[in-house]
JSON list of C-alpha atoms in Angstrom, two decimals:
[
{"chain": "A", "resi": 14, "resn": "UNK", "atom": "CA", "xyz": [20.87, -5.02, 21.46]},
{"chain": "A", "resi": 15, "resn": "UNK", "atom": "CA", "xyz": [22.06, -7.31, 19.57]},
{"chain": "A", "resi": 16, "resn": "UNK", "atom": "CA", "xyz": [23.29, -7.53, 15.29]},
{"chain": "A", "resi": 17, "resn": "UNK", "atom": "CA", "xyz": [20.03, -8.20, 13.84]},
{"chain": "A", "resi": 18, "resn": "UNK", "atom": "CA", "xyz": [18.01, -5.82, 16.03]},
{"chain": "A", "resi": 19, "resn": "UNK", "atom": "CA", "xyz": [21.10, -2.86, 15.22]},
{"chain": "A", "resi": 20, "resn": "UNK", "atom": "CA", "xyz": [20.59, -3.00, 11.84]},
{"chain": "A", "resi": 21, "resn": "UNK", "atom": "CA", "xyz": [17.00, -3.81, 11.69]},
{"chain": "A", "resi": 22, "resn": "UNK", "atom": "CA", "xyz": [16.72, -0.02, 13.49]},
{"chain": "A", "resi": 23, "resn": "UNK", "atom": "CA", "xyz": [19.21, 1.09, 10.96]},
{"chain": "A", "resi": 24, "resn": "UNK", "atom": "CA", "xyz": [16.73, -0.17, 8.23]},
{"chain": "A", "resi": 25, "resn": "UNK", "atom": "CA", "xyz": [13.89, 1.48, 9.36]},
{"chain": "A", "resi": 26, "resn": "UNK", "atom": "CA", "xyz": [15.70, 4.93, 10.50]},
{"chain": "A", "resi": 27, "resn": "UNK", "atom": "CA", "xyz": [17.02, 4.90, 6.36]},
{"chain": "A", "resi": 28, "resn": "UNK", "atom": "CA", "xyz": [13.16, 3.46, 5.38]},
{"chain": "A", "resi": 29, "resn": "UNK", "atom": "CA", "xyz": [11.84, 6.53, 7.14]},
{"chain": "A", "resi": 30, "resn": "UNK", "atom": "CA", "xyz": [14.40, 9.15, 5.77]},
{"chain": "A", "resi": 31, "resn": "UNK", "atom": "CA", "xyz": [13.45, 7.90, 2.25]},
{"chain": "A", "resi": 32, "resn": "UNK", "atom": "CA", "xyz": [16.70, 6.36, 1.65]},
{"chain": "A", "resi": 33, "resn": "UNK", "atom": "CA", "xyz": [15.87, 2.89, 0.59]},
{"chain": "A", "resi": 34, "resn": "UNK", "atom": "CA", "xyz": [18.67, 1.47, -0.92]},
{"chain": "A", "resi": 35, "resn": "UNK", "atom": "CA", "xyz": [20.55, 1.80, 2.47]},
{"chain": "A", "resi": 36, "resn": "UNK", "atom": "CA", "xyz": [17.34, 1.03, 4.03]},
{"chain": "A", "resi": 37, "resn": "UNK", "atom": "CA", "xyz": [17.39, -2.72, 2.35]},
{"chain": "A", "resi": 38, "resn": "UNK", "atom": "CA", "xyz": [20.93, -2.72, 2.87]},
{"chain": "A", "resi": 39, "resn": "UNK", "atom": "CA", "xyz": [20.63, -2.71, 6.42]},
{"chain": "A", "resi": 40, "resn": "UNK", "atom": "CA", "xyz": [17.35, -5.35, 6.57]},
{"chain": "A", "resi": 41, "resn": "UNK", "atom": "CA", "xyz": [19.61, -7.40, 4.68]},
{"chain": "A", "resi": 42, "resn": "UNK", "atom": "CA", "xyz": [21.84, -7.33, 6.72]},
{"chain": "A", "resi": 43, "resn": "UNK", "atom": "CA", "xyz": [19.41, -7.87, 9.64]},
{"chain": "A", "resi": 44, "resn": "UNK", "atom": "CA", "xyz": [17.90, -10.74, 7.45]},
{"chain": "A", "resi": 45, "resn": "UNK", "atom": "CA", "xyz": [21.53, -12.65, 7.42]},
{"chain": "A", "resi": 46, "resn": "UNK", "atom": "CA", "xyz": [21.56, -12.60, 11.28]},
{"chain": "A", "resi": 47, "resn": "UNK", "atom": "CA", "xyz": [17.44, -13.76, 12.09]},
{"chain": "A", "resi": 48, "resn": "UNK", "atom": "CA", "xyz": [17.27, -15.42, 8.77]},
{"chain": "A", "resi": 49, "resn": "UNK", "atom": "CA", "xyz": [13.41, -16.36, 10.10]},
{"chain": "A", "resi": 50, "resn": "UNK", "atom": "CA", "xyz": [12.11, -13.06, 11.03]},
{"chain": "A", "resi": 51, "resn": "UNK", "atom": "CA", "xyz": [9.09, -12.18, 8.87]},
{"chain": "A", "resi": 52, "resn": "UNK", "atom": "CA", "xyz": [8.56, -8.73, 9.89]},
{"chain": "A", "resi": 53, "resn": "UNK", "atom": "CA", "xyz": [12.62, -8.35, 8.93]},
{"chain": "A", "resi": 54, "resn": "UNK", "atom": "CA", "xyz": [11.27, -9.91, 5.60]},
{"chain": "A", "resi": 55, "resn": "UNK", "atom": "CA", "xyz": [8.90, -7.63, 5.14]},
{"chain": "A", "resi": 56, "resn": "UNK", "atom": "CA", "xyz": [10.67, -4.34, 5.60]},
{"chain": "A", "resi": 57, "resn": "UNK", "atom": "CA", "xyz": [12.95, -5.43, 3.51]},
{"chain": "A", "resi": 58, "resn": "UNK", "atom": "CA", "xyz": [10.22, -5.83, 0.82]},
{"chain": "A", "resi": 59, "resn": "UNK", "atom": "CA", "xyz": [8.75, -1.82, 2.12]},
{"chain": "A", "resi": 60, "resn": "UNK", "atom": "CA", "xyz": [12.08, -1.08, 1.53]},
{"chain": "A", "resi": 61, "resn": "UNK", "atom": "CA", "xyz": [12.34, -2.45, -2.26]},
{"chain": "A", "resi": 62, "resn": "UNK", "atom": "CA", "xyz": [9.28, -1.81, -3.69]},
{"chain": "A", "resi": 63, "resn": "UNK", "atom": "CA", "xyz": [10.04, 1.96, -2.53]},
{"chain": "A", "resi": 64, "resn": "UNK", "atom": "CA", "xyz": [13.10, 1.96, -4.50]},
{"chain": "A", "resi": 65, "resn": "UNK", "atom": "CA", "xyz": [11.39, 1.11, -7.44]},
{"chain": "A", "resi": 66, "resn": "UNK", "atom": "CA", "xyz": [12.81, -2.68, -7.10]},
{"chain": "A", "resi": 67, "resn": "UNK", "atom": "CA", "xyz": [9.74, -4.91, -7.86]},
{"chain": "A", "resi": 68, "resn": "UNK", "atom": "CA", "xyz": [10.91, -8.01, -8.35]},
{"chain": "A", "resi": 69, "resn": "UNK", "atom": "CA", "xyz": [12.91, -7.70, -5.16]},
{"chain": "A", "resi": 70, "resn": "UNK", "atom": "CA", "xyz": [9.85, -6.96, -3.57]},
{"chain": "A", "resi": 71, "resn": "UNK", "atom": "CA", "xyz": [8.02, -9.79, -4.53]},
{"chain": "A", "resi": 72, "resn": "UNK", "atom": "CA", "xyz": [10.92, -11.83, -3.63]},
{"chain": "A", "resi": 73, "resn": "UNK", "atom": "CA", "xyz": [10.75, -10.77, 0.13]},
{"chain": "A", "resi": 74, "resn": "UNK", "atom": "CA", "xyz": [6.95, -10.51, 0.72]},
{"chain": "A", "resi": 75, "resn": "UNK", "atom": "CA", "xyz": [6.28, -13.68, -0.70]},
{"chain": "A", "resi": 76, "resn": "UNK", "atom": "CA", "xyz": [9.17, -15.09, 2.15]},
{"chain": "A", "resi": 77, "resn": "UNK", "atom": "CA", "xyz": [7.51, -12.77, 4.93]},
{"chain": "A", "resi": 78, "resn": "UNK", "atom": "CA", "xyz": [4.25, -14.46, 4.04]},
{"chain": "A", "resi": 79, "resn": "UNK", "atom": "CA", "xyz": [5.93, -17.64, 4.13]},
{"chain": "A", "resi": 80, "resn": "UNK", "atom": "CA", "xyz": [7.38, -17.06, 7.90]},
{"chain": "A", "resi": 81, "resn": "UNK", "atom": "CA", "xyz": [4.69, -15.12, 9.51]},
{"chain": "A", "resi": 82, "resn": "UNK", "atom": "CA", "xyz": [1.87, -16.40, 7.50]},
{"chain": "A", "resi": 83, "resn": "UNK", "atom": "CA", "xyz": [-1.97, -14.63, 5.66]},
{"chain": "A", "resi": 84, "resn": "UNK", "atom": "CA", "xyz": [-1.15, -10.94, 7.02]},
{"chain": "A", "resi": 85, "resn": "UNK", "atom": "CA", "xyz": [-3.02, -8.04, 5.15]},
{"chain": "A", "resi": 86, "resn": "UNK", "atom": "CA", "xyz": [0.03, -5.51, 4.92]},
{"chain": "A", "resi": 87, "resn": "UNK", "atom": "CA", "xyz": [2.12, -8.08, 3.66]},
{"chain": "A", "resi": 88, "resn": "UNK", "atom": "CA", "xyz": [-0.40, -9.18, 0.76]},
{"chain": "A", "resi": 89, "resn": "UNK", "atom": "CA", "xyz": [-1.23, -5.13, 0.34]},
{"chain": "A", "resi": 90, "resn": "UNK", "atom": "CA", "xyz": [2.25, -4.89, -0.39]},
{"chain": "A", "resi": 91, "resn": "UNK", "atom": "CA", "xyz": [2.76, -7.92, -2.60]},
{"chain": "A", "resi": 92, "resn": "UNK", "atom": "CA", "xyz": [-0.58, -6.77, -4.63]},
{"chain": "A", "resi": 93, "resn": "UNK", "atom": "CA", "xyz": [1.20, -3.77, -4.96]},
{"chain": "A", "resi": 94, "resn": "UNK", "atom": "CA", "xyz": [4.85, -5.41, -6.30]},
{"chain": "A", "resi": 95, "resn": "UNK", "atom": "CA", "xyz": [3.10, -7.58, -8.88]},
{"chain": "A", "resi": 96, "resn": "UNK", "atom": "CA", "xyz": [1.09, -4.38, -9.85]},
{"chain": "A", "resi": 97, "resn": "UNK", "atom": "CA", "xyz": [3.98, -3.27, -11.03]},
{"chain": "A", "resi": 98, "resn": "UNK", "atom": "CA", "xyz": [5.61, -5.86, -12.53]},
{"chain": "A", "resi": 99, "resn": "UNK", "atom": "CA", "xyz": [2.44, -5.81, -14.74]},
{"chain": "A", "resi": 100, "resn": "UNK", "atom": "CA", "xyz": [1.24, -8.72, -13.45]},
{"chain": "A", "resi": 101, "resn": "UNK", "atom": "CA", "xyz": [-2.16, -7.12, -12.88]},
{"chain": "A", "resi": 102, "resn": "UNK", "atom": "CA", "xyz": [-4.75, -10.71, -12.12]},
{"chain": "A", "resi": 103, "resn": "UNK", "atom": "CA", "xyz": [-2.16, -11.82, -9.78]},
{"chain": "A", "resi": 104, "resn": "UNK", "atom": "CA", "xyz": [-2.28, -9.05, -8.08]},
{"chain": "A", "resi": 105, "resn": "UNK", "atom": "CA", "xyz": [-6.00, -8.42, -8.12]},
{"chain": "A", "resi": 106, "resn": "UNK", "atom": "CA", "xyz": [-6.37, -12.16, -6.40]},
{"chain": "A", "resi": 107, "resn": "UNK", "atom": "CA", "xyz": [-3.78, -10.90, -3.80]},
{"chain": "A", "resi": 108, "resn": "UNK", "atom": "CA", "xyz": [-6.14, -7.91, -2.97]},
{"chain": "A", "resi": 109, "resn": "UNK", "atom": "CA", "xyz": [-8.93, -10.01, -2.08]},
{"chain": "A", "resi": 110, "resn": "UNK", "atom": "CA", "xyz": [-6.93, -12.22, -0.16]},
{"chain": "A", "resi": 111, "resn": "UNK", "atom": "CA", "xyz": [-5.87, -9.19, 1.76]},
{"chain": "A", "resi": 112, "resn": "UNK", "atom": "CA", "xyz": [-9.59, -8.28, 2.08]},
{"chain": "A", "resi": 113, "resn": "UNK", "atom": "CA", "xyz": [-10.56, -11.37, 2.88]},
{"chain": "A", "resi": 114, "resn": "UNK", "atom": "CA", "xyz": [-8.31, -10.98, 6.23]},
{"chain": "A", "resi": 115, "resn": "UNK", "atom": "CA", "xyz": [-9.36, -7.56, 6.63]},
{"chain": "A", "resi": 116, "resn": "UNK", "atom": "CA", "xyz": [-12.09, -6.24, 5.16]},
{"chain": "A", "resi": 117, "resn": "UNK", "atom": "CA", "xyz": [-11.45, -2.50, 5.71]},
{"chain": "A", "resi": 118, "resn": "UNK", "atom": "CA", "xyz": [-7.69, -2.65, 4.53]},
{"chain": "A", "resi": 119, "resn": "UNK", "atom": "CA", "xyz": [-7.23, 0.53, 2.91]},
{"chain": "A", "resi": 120, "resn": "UNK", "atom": "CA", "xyz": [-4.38, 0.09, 0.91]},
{"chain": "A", "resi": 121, "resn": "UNK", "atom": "CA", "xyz": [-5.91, -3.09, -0.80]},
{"chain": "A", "resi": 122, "resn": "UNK", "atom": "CA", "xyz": [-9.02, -1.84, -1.30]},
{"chain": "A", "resi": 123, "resn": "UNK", "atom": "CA", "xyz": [-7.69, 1.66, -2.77]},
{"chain": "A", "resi": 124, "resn": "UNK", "atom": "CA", "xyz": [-4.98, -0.52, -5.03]},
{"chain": "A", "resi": 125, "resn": "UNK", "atom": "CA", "xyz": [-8.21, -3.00, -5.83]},
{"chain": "A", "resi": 126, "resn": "UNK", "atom": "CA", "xyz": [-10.28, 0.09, -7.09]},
{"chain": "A", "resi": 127, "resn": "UNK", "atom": "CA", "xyz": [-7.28, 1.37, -9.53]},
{"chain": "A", "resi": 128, "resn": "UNK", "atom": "CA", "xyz": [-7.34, -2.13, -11.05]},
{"chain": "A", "resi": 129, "resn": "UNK", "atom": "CA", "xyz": [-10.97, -2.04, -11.98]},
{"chain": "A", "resi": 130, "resn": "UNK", "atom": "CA", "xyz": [-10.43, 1.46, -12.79]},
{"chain": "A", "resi": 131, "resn": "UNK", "atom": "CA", "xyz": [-8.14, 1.03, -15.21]},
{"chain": "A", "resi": 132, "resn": "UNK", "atom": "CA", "xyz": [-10.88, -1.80, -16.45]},
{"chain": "A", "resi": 133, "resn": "UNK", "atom": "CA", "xyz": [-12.89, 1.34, -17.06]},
{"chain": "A", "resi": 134, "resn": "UNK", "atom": "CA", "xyz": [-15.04, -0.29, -14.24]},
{"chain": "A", "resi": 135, "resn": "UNK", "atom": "CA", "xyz": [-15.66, 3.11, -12.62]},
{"chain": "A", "resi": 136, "resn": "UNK", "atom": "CA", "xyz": [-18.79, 2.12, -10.83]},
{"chain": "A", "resi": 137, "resn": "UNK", "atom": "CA", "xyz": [-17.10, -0.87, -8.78]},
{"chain": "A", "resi": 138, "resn": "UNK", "atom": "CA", "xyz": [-14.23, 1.16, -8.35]},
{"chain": "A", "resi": 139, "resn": "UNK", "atom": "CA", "xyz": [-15.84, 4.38, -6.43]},
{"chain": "A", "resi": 140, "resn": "UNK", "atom": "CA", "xyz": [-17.66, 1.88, -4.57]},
{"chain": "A", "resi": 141, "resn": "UNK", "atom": "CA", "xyz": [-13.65, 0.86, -3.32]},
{"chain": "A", "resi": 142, "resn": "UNK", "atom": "CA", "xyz": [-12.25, 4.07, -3.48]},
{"chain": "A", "resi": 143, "resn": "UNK", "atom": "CA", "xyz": [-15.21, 4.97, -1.19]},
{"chain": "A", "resi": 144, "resn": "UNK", "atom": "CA", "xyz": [-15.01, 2.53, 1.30]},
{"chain": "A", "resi": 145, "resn": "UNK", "atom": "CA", "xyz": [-10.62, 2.90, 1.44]},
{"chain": "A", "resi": 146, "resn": "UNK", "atom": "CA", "xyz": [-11.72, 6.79, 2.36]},
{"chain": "A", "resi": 147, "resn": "UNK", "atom": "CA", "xyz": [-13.93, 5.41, 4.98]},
{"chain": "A", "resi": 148, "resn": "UNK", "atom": "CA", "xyz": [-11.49, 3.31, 6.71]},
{"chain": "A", "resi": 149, "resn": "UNK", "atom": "CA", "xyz": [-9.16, 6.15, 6.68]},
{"chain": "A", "resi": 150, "resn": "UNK", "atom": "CA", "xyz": [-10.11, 9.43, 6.81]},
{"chain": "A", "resi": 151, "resn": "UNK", "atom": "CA", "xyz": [-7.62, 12.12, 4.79]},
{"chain": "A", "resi": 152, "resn": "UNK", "atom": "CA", "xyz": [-6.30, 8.60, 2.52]},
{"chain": "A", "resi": 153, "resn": "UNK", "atom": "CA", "xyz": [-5.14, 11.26, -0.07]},
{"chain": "A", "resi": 154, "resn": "UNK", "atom": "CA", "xyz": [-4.97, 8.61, -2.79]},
{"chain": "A", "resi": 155, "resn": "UNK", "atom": "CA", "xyz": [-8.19, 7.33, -2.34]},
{"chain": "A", "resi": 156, "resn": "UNK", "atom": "CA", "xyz": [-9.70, 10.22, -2.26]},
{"chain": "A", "resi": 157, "resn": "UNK", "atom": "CA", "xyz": [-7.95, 11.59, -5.39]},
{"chain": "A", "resi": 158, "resn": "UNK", "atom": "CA", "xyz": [-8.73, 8.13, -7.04]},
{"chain": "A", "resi": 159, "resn": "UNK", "atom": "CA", "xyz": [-12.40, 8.60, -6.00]},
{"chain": "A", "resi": 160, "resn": "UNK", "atom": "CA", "xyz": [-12.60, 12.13, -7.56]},
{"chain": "A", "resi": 161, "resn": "UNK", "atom": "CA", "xyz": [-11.87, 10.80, -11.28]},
{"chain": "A", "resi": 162, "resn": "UNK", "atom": "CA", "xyz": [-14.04, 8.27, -10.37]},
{"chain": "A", "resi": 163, "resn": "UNK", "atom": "CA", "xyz": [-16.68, 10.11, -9.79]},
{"chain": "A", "resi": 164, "resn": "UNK", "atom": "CA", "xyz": [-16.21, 12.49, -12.63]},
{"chain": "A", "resi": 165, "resn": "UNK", "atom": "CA", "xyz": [-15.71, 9.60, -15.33]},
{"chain": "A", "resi": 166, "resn": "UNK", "atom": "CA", "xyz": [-19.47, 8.61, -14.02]},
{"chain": "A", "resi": 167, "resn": "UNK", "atom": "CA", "xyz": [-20.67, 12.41, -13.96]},
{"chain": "A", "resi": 168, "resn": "UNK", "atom": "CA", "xyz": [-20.91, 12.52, -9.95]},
{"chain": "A", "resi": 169, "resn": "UNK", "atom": "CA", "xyz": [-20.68, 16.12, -9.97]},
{"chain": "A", "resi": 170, "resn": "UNK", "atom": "CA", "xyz": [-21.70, 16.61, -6.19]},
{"chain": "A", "resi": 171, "resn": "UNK", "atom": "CA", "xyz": [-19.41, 13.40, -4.84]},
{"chain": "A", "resi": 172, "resn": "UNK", "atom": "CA", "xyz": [-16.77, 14.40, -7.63]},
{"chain": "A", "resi": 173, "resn": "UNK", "atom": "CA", "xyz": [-16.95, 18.17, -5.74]},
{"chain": "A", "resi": 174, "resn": "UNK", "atom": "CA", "xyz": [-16.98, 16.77, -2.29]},
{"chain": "A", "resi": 175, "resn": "UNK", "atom": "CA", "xyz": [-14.04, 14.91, -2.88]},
{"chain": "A", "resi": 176, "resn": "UNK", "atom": "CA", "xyz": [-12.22, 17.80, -4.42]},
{"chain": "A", "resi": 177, "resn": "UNK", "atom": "CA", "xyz": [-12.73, 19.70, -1.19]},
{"chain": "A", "resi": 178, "resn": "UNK", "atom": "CA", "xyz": [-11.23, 16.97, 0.73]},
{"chain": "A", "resi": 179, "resn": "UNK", "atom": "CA", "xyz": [-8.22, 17.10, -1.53]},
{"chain": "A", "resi": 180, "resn": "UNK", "atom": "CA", "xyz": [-7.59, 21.25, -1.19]},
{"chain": "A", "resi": 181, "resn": "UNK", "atom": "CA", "xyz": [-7.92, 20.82, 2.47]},
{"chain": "A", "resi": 182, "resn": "UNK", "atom": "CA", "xyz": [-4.99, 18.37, 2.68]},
{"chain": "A", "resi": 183, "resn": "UNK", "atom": "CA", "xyz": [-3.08, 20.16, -0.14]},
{"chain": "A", "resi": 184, "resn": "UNK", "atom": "CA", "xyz": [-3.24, 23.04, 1.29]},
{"chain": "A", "resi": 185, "resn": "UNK", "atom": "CA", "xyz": [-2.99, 21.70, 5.46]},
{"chain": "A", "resi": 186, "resn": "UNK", "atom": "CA", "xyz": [-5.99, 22.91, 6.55]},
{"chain": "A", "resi": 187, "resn": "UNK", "atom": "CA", "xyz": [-7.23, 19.23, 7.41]},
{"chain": "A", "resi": 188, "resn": "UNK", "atom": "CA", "xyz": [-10.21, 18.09, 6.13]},
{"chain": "A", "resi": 189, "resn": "UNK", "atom": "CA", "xyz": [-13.67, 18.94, 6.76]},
{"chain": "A", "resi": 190, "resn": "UNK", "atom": "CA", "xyz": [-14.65, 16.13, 7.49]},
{"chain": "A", "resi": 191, "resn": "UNK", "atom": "CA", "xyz": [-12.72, 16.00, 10.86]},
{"chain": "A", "resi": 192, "resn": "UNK", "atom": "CA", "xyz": [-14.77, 16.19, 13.64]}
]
């Protein structure tokens, strides 16, 4: 194994454990050794934007994207960095980029819907919210964003189904809608 790959699997064993400064100390680190490696670029971005580091971010998805190229994690994640840095139409156009690559990307579509949400669109976001849910079954933000949805457009039954969905994860029972 060599330096890059050492402390590329010390990035993600931090990025895993939740410790994310040492995390993007290590993909740095990596980074400095395979200087081209967008998926090295792109955990370090994971391992920014987790540490509350936006900018930083930014910084390293918009270089994955500019090694590896359009991937729908990487724009997710950039959507999600400029989200933050309250840079809110940038990131909405990033979100459809990401959809446009992958339709059912439910990240970007769940991050999409809190953007019109916060428009007070709730109607086009429970339509997202929905469809992030039905790409991934127990999404626990999704669904949670999908419940206020619902109830902001007086969806009592879908507002209640929801809520179910959310007790059964909170409380690890699964979800009833597990086969």
């Amino acid at each position: 194994m060599n330096e890059a790959e050492e402390a590329a699997l010390r990035g993600i064993e931090n990025l895993e454990a939740g410790r994310y400064e040492e995390a993007a100390v290590a993909f740095a680190a990596a980074r400095r050794s395979d200087p081209t490696s967008a998926d090295l670029a792109f955990n370090l971005g994971l391992a920014r934007l987790r540490d509350g580091r936006a900018r930083d971010a930014r910084h390293a998805f918009t270089e994955a994207l500019a090694l590896g190229g359009e991937d729908a994690d990487v724009l997710a994640n950039l959507g999600l960095a400029l989200f933050e840095l309250g840079q809110e139409t940038e990131a909405e156009a990033i979100y459809q980029r990401a959809l446009a690559l992958q339709p059912r990307h439910p990240e970007a579509l769940n991050n999409l819907g809190v953007i019109y949400f916060g428009r007070k669109d709730y109607a086009t976001a429970r339509e997202l919210f929905a469809k992030a849910t039905a790409a991934r079954r127990g999404y626990y933000d999704a669904l949670f964003n999908l419940r206020d949805a619902c109830d902001e457009l007086g969806l009592d039954d879908e507002r209640a189904a929801a809520e179910e969905v959310l007790k059964h994860l909170e409380t690890g029972t699964g979800s009833p809608l597990e086969d």
